[in-house]
Each structure stands twice: as C-alpha cells, then as structure tokens.
Short mmCIF file of C-alpha atoms in Angstrom, two decimals:
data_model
loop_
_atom_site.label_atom_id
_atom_site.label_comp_id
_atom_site.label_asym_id
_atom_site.label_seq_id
_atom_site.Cartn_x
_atom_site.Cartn_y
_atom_site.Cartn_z
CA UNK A 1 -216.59 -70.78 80.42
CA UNK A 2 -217.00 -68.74 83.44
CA UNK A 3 -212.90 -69.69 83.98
CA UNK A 4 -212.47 -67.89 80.68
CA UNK A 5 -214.39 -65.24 81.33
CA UNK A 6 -212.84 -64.12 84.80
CA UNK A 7 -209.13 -64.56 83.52
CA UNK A 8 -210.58 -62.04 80.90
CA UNK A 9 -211.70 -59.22 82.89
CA UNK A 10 -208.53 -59.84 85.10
CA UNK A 11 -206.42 -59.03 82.27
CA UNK A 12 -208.34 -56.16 80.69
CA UNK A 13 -208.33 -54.57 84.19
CA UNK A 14 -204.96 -55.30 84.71
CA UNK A 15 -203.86 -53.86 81.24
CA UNK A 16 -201.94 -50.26 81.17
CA UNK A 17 -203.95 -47.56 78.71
CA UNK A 18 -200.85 -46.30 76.84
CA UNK A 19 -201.42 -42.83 75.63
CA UNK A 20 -201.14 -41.55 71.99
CA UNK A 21 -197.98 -39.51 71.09
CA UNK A 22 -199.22 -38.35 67.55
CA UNK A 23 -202.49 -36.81 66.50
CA UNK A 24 -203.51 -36.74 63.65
CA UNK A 25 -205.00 -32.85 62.90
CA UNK A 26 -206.14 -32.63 59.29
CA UNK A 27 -204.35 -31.94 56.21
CA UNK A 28 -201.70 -28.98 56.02
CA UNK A 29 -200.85 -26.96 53.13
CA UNK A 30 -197.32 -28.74 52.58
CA UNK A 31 -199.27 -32.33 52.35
CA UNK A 32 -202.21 -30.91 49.95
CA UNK A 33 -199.47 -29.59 47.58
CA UNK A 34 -197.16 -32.95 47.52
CA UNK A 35 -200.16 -34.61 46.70
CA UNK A 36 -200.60 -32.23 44.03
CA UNK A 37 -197.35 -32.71 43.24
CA UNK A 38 -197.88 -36.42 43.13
CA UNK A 39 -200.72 -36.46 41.31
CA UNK A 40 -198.89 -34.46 38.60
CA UNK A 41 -195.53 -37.07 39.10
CA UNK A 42 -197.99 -40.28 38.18
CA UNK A 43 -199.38 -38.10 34.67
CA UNK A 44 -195.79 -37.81 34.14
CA UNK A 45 -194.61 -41.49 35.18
CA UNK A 46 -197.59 -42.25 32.78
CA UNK A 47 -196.28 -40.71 29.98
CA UNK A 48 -192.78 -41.49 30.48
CA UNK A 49 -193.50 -45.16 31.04
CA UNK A 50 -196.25 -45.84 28.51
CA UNK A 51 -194.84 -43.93 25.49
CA UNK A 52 -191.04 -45.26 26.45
CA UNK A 53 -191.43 -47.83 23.23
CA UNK A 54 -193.48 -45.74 20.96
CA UNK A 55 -190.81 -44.77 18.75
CA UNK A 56 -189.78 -48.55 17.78
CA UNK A 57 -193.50 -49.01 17.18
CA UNK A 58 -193.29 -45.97 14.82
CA UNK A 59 -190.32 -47.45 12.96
CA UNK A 60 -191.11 -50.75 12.82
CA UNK A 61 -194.69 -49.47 11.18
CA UNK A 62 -193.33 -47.55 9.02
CA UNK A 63 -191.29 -50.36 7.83
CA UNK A 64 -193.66 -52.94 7.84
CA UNK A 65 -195.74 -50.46 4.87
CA UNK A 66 -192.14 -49.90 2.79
CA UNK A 67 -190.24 -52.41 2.68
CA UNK A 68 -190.90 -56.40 2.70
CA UNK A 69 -191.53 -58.48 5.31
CA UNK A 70 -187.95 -59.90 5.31
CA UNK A 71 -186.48 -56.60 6.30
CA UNK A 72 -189.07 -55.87 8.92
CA UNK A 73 -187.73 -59.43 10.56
CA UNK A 74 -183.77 -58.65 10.22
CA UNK A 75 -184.46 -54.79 11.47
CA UNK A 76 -186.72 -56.19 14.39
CA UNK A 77 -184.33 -56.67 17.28
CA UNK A 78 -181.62 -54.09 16.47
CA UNK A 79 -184.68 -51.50 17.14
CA UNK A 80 -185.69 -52.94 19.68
CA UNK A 81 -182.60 -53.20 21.39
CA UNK A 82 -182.22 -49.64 20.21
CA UNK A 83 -184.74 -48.47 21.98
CA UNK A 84 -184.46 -50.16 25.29
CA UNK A 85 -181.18 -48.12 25.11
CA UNK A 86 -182.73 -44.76 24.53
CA UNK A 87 -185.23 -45.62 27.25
CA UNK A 88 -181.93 -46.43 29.39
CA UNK A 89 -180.49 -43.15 28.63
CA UNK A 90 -183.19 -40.75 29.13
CA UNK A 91 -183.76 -42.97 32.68
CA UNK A 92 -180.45 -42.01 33.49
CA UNK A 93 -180.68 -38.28 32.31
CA UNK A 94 -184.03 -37.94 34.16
CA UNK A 95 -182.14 -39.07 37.66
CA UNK A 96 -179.57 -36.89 37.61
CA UNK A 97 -181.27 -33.83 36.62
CA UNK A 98 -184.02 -34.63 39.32
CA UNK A 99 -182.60 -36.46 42.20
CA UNK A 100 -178.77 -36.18 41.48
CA UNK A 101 -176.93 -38.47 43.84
CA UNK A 102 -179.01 -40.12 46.71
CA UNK A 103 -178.40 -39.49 50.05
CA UNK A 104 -178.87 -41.28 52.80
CA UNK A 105 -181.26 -40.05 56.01
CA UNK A 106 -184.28 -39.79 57.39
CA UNK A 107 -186.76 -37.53 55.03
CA UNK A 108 -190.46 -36.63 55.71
CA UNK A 109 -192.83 -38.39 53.58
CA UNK A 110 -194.53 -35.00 52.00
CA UNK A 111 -191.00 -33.29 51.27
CA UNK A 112 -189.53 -32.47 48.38
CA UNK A 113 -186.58 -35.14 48.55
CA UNK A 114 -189.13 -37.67 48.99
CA UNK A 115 -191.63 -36.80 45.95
CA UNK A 116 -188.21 -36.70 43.88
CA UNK A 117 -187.02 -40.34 45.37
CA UNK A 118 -190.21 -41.46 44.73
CA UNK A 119 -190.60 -40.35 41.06
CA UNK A 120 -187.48 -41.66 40.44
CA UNK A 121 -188.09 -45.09 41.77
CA UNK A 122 -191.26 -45.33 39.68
CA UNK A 123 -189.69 -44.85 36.80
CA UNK A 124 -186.83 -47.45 38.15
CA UNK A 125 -189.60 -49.89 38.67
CA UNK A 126 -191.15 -49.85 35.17
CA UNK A 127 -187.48 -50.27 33.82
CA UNK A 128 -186.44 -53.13 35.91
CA UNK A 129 -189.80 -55.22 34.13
CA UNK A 130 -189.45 -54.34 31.14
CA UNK A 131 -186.07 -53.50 30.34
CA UNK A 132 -183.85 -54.82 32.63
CA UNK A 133 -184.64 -58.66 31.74
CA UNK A 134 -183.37 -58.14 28.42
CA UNK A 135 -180.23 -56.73 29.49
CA UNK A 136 -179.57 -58.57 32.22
CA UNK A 137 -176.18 -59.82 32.71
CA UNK A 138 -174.76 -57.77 30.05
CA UNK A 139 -171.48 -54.99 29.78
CA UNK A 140 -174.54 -52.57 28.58
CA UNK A 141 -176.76 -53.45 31.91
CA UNK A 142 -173.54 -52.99 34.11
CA UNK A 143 -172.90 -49.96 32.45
CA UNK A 144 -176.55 -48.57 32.89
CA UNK A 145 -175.69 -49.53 36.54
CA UNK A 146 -172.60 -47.27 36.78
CA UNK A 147 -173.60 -44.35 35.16
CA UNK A 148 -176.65 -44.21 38.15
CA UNK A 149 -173.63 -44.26 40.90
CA UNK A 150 -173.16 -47.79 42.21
#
C-alpha cells in the first residue's frame, strides 16, 4: 500500500497541467435564437412527422362508414402505398426548398446551414423507419434516392 501510494504522488507531481484553449462565456444572441429556431424546427418536425399518414387514416375512415368491409380490404394497401408516396414527395420538396444541395465543410453548430441540415435530417430519420422499409429495394425507393442528389 504505501508502494502504491508513493508511485501515486510521483506521477501526479510529475504530470503537466495543460491549459484550456476554449472558455466557455455564456450564451450569445446567435445561440439563444438557433435554439429558438430549433425549438420552432421540432413543432414543425412534429407536425410534419406525426400527421405524415393522416390523410390515409381519413380515407380509409371514410370508407370503412360507406362502403363494405370488402372494399375497405382491396382499397387498403393501394392507399397506403399512396401515401407513403405523398409523404416521399413532400420529403423531397421540403429538401430542396430548405437545404437545396448539401455541401460539404466545416459549419458552426448554431448557424443557419446547420439548423437547416439538421431539420432536414429529422425529417430523413422519421422516413427511413417508417417509410423506407416498405420501399426498400424498389425502382420507387431508388428513385426517391435520385431525386435527393445521390
């Protein structure tokens, strides 16, 4: 123990103190309004995300009270499927008319670039879950791919 305890203070007296380069000095105008900015991207991202299905819901409702239950079953997966391509193309409409074409570089976290790259790849996110599995290995998926610019 008292080995242990001398090779300790050898190396904490030994050790170099290396000073901080960056400070951190309190919240600046720019930051408070990206997280503003933010704040108002996830209400968005909410919206845009939770209500991306509602109008199959709607159809498929109003269905379900008009017709019989054997049309509601063959119309089932055509609306679906038409909706997971509406959701596709207001996904793509929504990145081009806010982030256009990505470039690569170095971008400060509270910019403007960033808040756009990041509402962008929120909205990516939710349609890789629940879109993208559907439509996976498909011309229409491949598609979706190309018209975002790979």
């Amino acid at each position: 123990v008292d080995e242990l305890t001398i090779a300790m203070k050898e190396i904490s007296s030994s050790a170099e103190i290396v000073p901080m380069t960056q400070v951190w000095r309190g919240a600046s105008p720019t930051s408070l309004l990206s997280w503003v900015c933010m704040c108002i991207g996830l209400l968005l991202q909410a919206v845009i995300c939770e209500f991306a299905f509602l109008p199959a819901y709607y159809i498929l409702f109003a269905l379900y009270f008009s017709y019989p239950f054997w049309v509601l079953c063959v119309c089932l997966w055509p609306v679906m499927i038409g909706d997971m391509l509406f959701t596709l193309a207001i996904y793509v409409s929504l990145k081009w008319l806010i982030l256009g074409q990505r470039r690569v570089g170095s971008y400060p976290v509270f910019g403007w670039y960033y808040w756009k790259w990041w509402f962008v790849h929120a909205i990516e996110h939710f349609i890789e879950q629940h879109v993208s599995g559907v439509l996976a290995n498909t011309f229409i998926y491949t598609s979706f791919l190309r018209l975002l610019g790979a």
